[in-house]
mmCIF file of C-alpha atoms in Angstrom:
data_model
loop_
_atom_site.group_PDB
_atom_site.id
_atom_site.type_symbol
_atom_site.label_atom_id
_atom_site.label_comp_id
_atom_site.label_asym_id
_atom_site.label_seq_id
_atom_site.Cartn_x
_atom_site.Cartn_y
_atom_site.Cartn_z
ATOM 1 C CA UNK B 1 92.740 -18.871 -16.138
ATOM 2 C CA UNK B 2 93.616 -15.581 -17.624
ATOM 3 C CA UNK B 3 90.768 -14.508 -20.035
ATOM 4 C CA UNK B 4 91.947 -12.960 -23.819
ATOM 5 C CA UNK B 5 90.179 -9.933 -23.101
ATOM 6 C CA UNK B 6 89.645 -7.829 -19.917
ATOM 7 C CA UNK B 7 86.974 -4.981 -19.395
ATOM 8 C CA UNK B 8 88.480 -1.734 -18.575
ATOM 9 C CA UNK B 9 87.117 1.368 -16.821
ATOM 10 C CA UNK B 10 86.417 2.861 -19.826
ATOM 11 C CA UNK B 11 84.419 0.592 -21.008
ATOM 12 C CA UNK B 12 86.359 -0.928 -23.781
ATOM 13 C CA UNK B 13 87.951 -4.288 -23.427
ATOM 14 C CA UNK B 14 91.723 -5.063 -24.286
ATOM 15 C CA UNK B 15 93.975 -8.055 -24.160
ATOM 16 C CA UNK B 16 94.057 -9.349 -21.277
ATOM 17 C CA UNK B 17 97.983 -9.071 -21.043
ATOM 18 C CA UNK B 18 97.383 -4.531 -21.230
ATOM 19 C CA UNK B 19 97.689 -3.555 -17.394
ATOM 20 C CA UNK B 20 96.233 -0.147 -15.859
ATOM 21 C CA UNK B 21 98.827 1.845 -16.877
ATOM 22 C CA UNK B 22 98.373 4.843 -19.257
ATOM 23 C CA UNK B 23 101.223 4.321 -21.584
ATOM 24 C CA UNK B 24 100.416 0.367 -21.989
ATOM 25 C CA UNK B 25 96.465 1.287 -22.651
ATOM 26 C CA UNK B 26 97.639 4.169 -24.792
ATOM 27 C CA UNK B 27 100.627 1.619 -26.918
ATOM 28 C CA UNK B 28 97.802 -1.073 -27.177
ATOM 29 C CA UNK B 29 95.051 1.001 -28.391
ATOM 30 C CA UNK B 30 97.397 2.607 -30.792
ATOM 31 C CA UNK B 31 100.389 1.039 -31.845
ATOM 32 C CA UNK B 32 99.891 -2.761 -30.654
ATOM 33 C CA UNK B 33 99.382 -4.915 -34.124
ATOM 34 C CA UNK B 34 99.753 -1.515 -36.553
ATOM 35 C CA UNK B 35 102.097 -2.775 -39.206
ATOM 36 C CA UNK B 36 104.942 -0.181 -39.869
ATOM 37 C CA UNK B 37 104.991 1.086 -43.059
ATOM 38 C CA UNK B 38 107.941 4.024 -42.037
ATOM 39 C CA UNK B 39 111.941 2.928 -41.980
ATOM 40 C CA UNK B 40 111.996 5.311 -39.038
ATOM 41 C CA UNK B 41 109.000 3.625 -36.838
ATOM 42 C CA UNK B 42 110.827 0.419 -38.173
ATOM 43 C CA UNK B 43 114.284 1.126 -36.667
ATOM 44 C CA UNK B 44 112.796 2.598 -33.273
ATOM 45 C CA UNK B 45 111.066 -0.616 -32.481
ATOM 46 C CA UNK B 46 114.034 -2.375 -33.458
ATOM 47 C CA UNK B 47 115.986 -0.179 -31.415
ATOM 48 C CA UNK B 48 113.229 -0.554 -28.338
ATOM 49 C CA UNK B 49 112.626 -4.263 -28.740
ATOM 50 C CA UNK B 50 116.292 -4.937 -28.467
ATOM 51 C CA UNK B 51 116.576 -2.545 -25.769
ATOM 52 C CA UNK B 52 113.351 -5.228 -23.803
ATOM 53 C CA UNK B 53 115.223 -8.582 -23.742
ATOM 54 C CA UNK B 54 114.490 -9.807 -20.246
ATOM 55 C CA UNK B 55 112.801 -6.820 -18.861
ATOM 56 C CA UNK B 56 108.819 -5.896 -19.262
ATOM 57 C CA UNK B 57 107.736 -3.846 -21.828
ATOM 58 C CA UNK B 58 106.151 -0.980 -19.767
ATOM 59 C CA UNK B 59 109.444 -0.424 -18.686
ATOM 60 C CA UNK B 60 110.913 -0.247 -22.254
ATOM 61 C CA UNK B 61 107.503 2.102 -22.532
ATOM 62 C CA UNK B 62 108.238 3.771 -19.630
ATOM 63 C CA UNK B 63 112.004 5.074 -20.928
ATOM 64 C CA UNK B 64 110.988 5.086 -24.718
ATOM 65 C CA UNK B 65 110.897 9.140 -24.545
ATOM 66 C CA UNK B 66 114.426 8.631 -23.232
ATOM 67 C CA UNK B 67 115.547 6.145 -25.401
ATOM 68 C CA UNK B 68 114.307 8.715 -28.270
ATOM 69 C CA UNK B 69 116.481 11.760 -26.830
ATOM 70 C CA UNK B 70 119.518 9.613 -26.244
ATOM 71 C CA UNK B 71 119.307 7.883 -29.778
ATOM 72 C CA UNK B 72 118.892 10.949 -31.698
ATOM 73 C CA UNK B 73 115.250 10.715 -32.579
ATOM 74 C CA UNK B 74 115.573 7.071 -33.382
ATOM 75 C CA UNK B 75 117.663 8.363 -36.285
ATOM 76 C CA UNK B 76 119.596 5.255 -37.580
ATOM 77 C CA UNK B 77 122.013 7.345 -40.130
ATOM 78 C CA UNK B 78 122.836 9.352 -36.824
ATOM 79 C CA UNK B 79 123.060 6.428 -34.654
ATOM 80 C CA UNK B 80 125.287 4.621 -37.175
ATOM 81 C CA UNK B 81 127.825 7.519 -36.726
ATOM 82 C CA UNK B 82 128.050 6.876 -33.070
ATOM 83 C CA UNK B 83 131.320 7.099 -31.591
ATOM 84 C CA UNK B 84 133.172 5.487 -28.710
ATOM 85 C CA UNK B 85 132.928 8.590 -26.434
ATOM 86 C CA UNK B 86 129.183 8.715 -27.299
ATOM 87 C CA UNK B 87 128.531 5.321 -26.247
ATOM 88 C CA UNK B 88 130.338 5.988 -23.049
ATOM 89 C CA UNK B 89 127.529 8.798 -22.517
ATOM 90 C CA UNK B 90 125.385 6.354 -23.149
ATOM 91 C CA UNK B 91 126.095 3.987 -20.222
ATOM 92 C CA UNK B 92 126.271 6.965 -18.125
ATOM 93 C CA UNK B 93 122.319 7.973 -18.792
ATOM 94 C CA UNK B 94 120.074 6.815 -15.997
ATOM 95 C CA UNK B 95 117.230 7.311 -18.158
ATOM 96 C CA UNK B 96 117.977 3.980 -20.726
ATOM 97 C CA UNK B 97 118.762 0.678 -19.832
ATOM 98 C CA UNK B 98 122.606 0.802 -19.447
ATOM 99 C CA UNK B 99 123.555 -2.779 -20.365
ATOM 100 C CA UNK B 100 127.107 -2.414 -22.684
ATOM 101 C CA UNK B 101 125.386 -5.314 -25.140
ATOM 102 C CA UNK B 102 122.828 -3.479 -25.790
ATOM 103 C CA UNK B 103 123.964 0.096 -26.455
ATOM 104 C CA UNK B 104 126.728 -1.524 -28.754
ATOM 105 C CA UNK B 105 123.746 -3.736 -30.411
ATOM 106 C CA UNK B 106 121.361 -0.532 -30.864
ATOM 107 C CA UNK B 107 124.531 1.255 -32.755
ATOM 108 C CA UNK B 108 125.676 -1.614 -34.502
ATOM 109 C CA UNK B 109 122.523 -2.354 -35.805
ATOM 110 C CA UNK B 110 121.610 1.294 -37.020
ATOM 111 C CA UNK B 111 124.529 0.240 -39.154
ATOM 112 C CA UNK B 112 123.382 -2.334 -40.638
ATOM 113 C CA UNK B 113 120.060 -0.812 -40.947
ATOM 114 C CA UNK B 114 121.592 1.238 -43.281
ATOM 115 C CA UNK B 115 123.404 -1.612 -45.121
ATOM 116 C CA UNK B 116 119.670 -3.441 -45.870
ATOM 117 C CA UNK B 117 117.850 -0.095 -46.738
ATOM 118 C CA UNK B 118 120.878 0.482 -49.288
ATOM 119 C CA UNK B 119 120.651 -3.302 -50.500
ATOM 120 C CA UNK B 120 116.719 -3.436 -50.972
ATOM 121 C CA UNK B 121 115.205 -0.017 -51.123
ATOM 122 C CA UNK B 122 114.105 0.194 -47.324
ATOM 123 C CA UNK B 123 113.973 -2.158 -44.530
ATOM 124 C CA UNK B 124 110.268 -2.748 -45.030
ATOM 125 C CA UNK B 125 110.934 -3.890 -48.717
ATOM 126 C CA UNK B 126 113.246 -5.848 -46.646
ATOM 127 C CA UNK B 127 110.826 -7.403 -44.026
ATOM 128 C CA UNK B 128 108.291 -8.122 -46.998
ATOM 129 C CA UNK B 129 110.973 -10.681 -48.321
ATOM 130 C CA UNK B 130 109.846 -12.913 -44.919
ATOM 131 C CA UNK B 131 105.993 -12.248 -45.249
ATOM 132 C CA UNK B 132 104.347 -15.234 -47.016
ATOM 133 C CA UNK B 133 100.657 -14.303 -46.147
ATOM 134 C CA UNK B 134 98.229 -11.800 -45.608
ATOM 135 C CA UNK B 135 97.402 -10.626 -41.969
ATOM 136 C CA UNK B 136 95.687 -13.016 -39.489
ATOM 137 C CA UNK B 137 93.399 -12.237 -37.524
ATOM 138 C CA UNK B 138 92.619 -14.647 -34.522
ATOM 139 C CA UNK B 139 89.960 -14.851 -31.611
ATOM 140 C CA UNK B 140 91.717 -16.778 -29.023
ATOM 141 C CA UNK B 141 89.135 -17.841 -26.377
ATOM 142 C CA UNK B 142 92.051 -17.923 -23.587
ATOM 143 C CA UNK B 143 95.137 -15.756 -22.703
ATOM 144 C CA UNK B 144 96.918 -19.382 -22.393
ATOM 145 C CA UNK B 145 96.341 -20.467 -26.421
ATOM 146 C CA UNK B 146 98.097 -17.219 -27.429
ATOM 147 C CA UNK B 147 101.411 -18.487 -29.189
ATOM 148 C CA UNK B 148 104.511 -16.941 -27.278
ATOM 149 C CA UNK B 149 106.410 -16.024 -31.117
ATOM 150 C CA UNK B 150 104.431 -16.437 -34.356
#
């Protein structure tokens, strides 16, 4: 049975889903469960979580300072302005995940980015329309009991 929290070298204990590596420790001690308050941080995750579909997150981790050079910063305006022979770069860089879907889905959705931040403000005036509650905070007693999607 895989325990909710795991005892690490360092003597401080994580979820037990964090592995060994430096840049998981380092992403759950420091971004894991920090709401985003920044359009920018907002559009990079979009950007990164898109980028994860079917692959592990370490490995979205492990590219993220790639991802970041080949999508401008994480700039959506810049993003948005992508063009054709740009996105052919794209799926020519070994260091991103060079799936066609999900280049095309990263640009088209700096796009409409935009569109929503125009509309409402920002995208996290956006997001707050689909937050009903305050934050929860839960002490699962195993990995197992941890909901998949909340």
């Amino acid at each position: 049975m895989a325990r909710t929290k795991i005892k690490f070298a360092d003597g401080l204990s994580r979820c037990g889903w964090v592995t060994d590596d430096p840049l998981y420790i380092a992403y759950h001690d420091h971004e894991w469960g920090v709401p985003h308050v920044d359009d920018s941080r907002m559009y990079e995750f979009l950007l990164l979580e898109s980028m994860q579909a079917g692959l592990s997150w370490l490995t979205i981790l492990k590219k993220r300072e790639n991802f970041r050079r080949a999508f401008a910063e994480f700039n959506a305006q810049r993003v948005a302005r992508f063009s054709e022979k740009k996105f052919e770069q794209l799926m020519q860089d070994a260091g991103i995940i060079r799936n066609a879907a999900k280049i095309r889905a990263a640009i088209n959705n700096a796009r409409l980015f935009l569109k929503v931040q125009k509309e409402f403000g920002s995208f996290l005036e956006y997001s707050r329309l689909f937050i009903k509650q305050s934050a929860r905070i839960n002490h699962w007693k195993k990995l197992s009991a941890v909901p998949a999607t909340t």
